[in-house]
mmCIF file of C-alpha atoms in Angstrom:
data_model
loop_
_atom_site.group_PDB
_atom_site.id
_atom_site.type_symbol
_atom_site.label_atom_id
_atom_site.label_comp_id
_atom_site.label_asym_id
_atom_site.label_seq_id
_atom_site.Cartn_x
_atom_site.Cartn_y
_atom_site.Cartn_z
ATOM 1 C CA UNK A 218 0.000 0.000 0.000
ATOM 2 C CA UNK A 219 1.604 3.466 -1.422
ATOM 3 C CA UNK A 220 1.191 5.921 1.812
ATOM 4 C CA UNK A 221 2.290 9.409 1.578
ATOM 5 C CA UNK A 222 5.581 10.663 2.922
ATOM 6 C CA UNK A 223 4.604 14.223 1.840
ATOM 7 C CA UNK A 224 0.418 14.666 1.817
ATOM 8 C CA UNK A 225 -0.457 14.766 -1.708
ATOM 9 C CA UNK A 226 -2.634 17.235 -0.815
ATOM 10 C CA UNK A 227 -0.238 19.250 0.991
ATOM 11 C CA UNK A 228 2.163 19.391 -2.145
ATOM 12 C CA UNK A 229 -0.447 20.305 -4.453
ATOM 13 C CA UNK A 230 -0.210 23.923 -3.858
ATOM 14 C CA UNK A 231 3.419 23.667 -5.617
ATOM 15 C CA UNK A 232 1.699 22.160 -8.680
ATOM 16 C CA UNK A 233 3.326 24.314 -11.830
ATOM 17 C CA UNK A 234 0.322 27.087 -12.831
ATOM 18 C CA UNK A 235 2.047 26.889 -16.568
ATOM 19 C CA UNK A 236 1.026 23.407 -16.680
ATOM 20 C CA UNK A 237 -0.592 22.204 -19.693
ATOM 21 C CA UNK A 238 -4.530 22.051 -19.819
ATOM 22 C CA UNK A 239 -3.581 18.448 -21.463
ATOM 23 C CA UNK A 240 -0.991 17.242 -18.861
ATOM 24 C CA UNK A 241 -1.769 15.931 -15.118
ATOM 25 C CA UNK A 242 -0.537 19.108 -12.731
ATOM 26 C CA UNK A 243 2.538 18.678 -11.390
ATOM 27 C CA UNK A 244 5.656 19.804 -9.493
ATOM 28 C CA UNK A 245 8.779 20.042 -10.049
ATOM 29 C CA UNK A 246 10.959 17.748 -7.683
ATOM 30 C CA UNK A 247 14.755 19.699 -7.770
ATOM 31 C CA UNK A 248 17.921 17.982 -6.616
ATOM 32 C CA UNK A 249 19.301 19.387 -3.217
ATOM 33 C CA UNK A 250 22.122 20.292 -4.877
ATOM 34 C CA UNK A 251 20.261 21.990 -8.135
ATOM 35 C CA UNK A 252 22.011 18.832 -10.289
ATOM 36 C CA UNK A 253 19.106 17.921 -11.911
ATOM 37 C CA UNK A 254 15.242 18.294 -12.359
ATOM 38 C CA UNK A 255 12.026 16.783 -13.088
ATOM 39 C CA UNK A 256 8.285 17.094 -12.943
ATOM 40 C CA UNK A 257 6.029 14.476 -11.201
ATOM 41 C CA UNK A 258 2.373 14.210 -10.351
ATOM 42 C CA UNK A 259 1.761 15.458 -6.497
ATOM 43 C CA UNK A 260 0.110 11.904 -6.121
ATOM 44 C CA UNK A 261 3.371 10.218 -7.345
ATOM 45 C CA UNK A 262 5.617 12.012 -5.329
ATOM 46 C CA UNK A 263 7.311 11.339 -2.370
ATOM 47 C CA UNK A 264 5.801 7.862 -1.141
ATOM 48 C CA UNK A 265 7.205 4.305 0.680
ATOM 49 C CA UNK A 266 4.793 1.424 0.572
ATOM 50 C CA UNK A 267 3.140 0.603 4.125
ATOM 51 C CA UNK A 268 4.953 3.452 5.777
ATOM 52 C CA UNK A 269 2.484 3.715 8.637
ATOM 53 C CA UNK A 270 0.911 0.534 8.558
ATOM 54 C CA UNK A 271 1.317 -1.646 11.462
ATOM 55 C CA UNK A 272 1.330 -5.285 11.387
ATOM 56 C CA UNK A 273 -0.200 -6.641 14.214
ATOM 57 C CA UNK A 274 0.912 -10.663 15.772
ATOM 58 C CA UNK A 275 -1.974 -12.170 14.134
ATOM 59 C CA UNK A 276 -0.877 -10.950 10.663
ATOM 60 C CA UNK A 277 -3.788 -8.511 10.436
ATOM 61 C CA UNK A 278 -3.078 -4.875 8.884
ATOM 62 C CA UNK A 279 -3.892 -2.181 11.539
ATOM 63 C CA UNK A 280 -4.132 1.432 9.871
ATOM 64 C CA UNK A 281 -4.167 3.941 13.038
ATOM 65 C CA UNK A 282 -1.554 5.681 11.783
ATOM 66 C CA UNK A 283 -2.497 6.488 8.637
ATOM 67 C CA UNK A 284 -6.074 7.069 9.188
ATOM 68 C CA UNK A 285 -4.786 9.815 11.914
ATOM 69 C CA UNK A 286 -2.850 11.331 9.083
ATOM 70 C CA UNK A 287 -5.546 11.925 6.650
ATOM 71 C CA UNK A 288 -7.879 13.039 8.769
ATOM 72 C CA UNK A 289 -5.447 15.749 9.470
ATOM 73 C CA UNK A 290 -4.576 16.235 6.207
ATOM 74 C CA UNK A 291 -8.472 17.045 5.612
ATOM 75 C CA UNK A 292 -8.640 19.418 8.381
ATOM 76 C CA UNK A 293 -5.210 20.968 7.493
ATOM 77 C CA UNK A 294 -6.581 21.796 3.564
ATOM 78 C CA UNK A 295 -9.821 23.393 5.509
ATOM 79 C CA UNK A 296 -7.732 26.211 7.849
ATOM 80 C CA UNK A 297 -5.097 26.562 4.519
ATOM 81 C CA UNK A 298 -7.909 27.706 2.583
ATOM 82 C CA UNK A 299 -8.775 30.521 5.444
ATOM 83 C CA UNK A 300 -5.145 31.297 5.870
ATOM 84 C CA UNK A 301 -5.219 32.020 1.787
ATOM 85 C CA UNK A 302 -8.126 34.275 2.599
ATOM 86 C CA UNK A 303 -6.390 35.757 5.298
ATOM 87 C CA UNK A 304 -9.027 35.156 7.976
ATOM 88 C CA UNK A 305 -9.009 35.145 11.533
ATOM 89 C CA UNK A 306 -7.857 31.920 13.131
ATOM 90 C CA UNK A 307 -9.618 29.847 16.208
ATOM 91 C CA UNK A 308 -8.302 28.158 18.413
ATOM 92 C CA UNK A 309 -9.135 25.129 16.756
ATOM 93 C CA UNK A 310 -7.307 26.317 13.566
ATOM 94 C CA UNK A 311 -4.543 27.190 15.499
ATOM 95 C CA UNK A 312 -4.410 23.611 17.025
ATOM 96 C CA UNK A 313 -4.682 22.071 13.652
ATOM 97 C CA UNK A 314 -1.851 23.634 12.273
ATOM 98 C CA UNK A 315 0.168 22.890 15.145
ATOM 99 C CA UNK A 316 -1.172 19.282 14.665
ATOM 100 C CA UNK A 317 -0.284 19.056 11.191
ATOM 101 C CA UNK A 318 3.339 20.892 11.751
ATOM 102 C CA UNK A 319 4.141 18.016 14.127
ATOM 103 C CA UNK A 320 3.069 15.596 11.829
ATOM 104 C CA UNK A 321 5.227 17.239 9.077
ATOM 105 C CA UNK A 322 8.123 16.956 11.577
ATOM 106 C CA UNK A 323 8.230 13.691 12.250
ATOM 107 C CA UNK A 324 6.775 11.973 8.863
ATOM 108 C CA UNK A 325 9.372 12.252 6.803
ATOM 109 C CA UNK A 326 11.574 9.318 5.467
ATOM 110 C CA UNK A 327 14.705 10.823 7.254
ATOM 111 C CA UNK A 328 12.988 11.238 10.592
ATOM 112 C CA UNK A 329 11.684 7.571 10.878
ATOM 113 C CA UNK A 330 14.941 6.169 9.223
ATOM 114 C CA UNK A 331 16.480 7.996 12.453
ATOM 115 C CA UNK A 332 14.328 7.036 14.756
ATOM 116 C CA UNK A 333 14.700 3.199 13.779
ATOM 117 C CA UNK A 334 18.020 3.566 14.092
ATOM 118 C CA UNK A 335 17.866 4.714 17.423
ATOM 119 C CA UNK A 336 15.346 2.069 18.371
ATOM 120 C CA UNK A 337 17.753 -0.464 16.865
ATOM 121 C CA UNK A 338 20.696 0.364 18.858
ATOM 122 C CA UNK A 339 18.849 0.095 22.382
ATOM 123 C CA UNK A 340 17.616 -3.119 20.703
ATOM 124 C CA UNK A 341 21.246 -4.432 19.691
ATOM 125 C CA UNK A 342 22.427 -2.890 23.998
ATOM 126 C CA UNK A 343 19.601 -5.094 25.231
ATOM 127 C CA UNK A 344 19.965 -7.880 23.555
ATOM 128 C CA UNK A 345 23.871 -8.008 24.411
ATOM 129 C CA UNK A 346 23.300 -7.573 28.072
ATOM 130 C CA UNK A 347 20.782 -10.450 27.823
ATOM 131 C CA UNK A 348 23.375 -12.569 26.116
ATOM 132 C CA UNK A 349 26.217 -11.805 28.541
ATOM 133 C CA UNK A 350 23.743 -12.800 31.448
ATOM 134 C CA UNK A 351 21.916 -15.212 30.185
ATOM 135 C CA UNK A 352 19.271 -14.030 30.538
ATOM 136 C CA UNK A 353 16.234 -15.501 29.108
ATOM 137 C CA UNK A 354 14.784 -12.832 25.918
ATOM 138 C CA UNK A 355 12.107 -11.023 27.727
ATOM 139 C CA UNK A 356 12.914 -7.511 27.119
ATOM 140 C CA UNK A 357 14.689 -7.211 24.281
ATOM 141 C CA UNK A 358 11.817 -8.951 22.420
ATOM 142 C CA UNK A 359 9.597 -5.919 23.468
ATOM 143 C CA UNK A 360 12.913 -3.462 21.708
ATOM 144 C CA UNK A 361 12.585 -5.623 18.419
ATOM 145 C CA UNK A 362 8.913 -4.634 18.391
ATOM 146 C CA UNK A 363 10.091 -1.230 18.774
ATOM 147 C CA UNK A 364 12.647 -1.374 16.246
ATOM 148 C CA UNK A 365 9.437 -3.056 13.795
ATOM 149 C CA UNK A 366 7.291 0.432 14.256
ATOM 150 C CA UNK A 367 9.864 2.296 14.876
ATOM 151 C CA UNK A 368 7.955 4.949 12.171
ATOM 152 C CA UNK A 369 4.548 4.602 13.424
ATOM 153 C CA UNK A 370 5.520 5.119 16.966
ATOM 154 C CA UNK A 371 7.389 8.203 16.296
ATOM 155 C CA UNK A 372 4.935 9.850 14.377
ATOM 156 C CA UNK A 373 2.020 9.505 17.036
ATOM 157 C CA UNK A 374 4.389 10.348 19.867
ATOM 158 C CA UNK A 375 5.697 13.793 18.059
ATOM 159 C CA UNK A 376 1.960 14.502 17.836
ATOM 160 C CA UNK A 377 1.261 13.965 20.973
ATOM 161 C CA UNK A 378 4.547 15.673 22.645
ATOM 162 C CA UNK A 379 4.930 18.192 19.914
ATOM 163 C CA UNK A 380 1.804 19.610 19.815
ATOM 164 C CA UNK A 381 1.107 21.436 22.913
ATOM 165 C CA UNK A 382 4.524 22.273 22.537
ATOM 166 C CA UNK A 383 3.766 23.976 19.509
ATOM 167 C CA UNK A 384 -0.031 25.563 20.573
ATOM 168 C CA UNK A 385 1.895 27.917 23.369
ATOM 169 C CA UNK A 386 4.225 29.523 21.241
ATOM 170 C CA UNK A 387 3.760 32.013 19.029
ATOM 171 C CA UNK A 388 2.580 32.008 15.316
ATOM 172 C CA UNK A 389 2.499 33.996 11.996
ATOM 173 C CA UNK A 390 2.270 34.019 8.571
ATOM 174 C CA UNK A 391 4.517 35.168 6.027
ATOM 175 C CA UNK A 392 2.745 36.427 3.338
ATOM 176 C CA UNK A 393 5.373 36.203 0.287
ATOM 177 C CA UNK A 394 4.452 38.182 -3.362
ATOM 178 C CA UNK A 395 7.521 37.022 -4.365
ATOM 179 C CA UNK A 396 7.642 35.646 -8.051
ATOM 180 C CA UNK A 397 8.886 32.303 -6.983
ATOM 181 C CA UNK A 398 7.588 31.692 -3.571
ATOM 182 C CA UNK A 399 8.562 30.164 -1.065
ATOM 183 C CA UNK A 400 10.060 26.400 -1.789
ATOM 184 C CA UNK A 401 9.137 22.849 0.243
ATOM 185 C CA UNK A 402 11.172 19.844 0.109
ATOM 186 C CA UNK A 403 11.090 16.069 1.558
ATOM 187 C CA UNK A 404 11.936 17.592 4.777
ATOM 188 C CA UNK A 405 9.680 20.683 4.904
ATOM 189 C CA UNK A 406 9.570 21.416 8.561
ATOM 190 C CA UNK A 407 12.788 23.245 9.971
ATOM 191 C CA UNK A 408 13.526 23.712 13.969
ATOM 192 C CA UNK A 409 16.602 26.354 13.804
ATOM 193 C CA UNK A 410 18.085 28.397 16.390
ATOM 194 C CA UNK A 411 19.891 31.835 14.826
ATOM 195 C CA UNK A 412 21.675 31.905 18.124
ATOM 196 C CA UNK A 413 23.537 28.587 18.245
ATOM 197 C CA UNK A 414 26.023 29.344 16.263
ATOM 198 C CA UNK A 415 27.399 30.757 19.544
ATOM 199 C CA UNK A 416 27.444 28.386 21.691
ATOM 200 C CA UNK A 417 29.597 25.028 21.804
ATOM 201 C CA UNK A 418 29.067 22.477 19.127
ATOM 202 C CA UNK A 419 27.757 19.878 21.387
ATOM 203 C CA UNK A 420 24.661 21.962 22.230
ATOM 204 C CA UNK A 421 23.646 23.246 19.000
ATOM 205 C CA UNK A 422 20.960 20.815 18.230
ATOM 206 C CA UNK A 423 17.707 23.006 18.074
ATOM 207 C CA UNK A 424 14.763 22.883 21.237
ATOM 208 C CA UNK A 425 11.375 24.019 21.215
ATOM 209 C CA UNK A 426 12.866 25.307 24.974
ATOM 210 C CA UNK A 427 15.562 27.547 23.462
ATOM 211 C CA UNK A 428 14.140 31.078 23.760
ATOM 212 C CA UNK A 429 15.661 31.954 19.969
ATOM 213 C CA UNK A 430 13.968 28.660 18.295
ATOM 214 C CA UNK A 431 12.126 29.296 15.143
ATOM 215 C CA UNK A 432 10.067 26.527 13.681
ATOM 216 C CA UNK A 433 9.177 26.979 9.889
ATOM 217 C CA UNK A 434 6.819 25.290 7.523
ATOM 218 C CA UNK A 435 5.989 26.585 3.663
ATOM 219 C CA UNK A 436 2.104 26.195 3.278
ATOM 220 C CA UNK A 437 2.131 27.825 -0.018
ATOM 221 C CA UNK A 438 4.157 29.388 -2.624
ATOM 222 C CA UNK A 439 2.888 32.464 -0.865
ATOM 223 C CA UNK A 440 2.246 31.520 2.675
ATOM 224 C CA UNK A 441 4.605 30.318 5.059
ATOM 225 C CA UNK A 442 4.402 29.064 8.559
ATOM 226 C CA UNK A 443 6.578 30.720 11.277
ATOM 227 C CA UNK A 444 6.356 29.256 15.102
ATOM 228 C CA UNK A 445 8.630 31.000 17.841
ATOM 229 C CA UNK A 446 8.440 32.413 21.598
ATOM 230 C CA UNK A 447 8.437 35.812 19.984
ATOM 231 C CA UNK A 448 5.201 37.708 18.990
ATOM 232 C CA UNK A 449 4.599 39.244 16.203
ATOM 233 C CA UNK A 450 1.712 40.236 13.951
ATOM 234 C CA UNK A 451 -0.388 36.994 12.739
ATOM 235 C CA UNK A 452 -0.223 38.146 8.708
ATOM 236 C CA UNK A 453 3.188 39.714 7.820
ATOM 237 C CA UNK A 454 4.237 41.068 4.199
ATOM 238 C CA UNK A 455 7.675 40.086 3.636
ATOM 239 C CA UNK A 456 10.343 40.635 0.749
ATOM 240 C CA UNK A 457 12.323 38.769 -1.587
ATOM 241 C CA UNK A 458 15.180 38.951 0.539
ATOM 242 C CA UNK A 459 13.205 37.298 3.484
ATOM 243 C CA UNK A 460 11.764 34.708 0.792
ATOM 244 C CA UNK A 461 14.903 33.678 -0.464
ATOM 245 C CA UNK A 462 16.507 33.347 3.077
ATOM 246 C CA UNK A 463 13.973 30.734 3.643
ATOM 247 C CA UNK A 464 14.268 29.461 1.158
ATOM 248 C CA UNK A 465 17.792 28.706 1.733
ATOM 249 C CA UNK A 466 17.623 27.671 4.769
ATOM 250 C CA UNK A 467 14.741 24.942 3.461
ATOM 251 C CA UNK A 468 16.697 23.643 0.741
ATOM 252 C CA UNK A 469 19.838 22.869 3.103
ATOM 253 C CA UNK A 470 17.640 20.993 5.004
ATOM 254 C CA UNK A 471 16.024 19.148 2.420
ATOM 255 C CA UNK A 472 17.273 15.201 2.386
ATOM 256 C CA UNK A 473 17.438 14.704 -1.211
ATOM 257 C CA UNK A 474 15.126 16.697 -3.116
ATOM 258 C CA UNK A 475 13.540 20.266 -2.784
ATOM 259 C CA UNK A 476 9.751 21.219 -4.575
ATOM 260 C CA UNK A 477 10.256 24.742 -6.619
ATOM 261 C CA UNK A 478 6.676 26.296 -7.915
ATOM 262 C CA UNK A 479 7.879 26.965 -10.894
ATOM 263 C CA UNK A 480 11.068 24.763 -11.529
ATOM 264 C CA UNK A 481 13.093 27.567 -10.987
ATOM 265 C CA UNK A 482 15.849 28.241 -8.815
ATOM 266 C CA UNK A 483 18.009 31.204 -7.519
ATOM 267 C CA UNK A 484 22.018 31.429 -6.727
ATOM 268 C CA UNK A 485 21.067 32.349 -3.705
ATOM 269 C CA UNK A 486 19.685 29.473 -2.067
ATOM 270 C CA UNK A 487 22.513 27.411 -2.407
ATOM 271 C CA UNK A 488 24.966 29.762 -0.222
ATOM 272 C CA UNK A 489 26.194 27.880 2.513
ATOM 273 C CA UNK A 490 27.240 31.477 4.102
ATOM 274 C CA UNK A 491 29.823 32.482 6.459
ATOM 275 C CA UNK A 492 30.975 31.552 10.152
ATOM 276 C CA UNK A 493 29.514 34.482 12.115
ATOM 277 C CA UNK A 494 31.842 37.009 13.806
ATOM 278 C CA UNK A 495 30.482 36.535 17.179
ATOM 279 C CA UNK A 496 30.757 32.544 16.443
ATOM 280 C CA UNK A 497 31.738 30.347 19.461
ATOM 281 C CA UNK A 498 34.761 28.609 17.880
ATOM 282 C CA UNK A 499 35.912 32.997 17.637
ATOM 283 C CA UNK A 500 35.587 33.524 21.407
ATOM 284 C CA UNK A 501 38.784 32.598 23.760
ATOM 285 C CA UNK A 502 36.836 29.825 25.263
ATOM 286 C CA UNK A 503 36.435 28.302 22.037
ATOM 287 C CA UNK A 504 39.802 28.600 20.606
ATOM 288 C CA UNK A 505 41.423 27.132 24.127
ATOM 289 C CA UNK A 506 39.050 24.229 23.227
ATOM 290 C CA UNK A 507 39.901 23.704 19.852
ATOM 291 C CA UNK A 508 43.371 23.814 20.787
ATOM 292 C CA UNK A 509 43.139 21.264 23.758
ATOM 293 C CA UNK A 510 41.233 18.798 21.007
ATOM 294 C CA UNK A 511 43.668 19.140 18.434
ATOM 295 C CA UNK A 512 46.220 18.891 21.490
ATOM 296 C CA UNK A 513 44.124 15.021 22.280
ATOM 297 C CA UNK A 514 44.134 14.095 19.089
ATOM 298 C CA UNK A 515 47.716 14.346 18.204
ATOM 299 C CA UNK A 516 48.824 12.469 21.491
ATOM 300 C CA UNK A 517 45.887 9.515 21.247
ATOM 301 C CA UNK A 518 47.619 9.275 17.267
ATOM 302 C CA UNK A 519 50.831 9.019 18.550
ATOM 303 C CA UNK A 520 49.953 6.541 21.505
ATOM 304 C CA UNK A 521 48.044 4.464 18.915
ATOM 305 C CA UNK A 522 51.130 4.020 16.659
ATOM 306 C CA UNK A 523 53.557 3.544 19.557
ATOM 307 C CA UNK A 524 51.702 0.925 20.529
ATOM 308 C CA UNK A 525 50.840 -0.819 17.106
ATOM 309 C CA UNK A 526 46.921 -0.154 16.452
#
């Protein structure tokens, strides 16, 4: 069964305007890198067979999952089409979105590919320390079945820890009248922190708890979803310059493939930029750090070849 990585319905809004009245509509899948290029039907894009499905002991096909997901997906079209209109939100609206931005998270090939990978190391730990005991295989038959729906676990417990998350920060819009638009990819949602660049490597991974976390999500060409503790008006105007900084930003953290309304590109996007002045690998802490690493390296080298490893 062919189950949606990226809704169809979601990615329809990228489908090419120019299209042919005699042609299917459809969107124009771009190489991260901006290698190569090709048009494909929203409904044929981005899908795994039985991606959410979960097989059950007696063989039977249980669809939980997936059933959740569309009947987000309905909902989600629903408040899109007031956000187009530029309406006022509810509450439920808000929650919807925030429903749908979690799901969008945590969907995505690369996120359940992680996730499994995770659940198969504290599989392979268990196991071990079962082995070395012997111990008879209680638990680490109960990590297998992790490791099995590794996916469909992760995406119902993102919604469910996400979510709230989500509903007490703040939200807006970016309204874009860019000619382009703004981009989405196989990896649409973004967590980034504009701050971490200053503090050590080991903490940069981005929180919903940092106090400088933006979390992004393109709902349109034209509309694009911005979630932070910072308030600001719901419906903003922005430029090209804001547009394309997305936009940047979206396609670096694309897996494999970006979605461009149009099929068109800009230089832009693909700058990787420049280490910040104010970077933390530029303050004296930093550089003492570096240097005592470098400093560990070069002796565990040398201890490894004096001793024949």
């Amino acid at each position: 069964m062919k189950q949606h990585l990226i809704p169809n319905c979601y990615l329809k809004a990228w489908c090419d305007p120019r299209t042919p009245e005699d042609q299917t509509p459809y969107i124009w899948r771009i190489a991260k890198d901006g290698s190569s290029k090709k048009n494909k039907a929203p409904e044929k894009s981005f899908t795994a067979t039985d991606r959410y499905t979960i097989t059950l002991p007696s063989g039977e096909k249980d669809l939980i999952v997936e059933n959740t997901l569309a009947g987000l997906e309905n909902a989600f079209v629903s408040v899109r089409g007031r956000i187009e209109r530029k309406e006022t939100l509810t509450a439920d609206d808000r929650a919807t979105l925030c429903l749908f931005t979690a799901a969008m998270q945590s969907r995505t090939k690369r996120a359940g590919d992680n996730w499994k990978k995770t659940s198969q190391q504290l599989h392979d730990m268990v196991s071990s320390m079962e082995q070395q005991h012997s111990a008879e295989p209680t638990t680490s038959r109960e990590t297998e079945r992790m490791v099995e729906v590794a996916p469909q676990f992760f995406v119902m417990t993102m919604l469910d820890i996400q979510t709230p998350m989500y509903f007490t920060m703040e939200m807006s819009i970016f309204v874009a009248q860019d000619e382009l638009g703004f981009i989405t990819s196989d990896s649409p949602c973004v967590w980034f922190n504009p701050k971490a660049h200053t503090f050590p490597p080991f903490y940069r991974s981005p929180g919903l708890g940092q106090p400088d976390i933006e979390v992004t999500l393109p709902l349109t060409p034209n509309h694009f979803l911005f979630i932070s503790h910072t308030k600001h008006p719901f419906y903003m105007d922005v430029s090209q310059k804001i547009v394309d900084e997305a936009n940047r930003l979206g396609r670096a953290h694309c897996a494999d493939e970006f979605v461009s309304w149009k099929g068109e590109t800009r230089q832009h996007w693909f700058e990787m930029g420049k280490t910040p002045a104010d970077a933390w690998e530029n303050t004296e802490a930093g550089k003492k750090a570096i240097r005592q690493s470098a400093e560990w390296e070069q002796q565990l080298k040398e201890w490894n070849e004096g001793s024949g490893k």
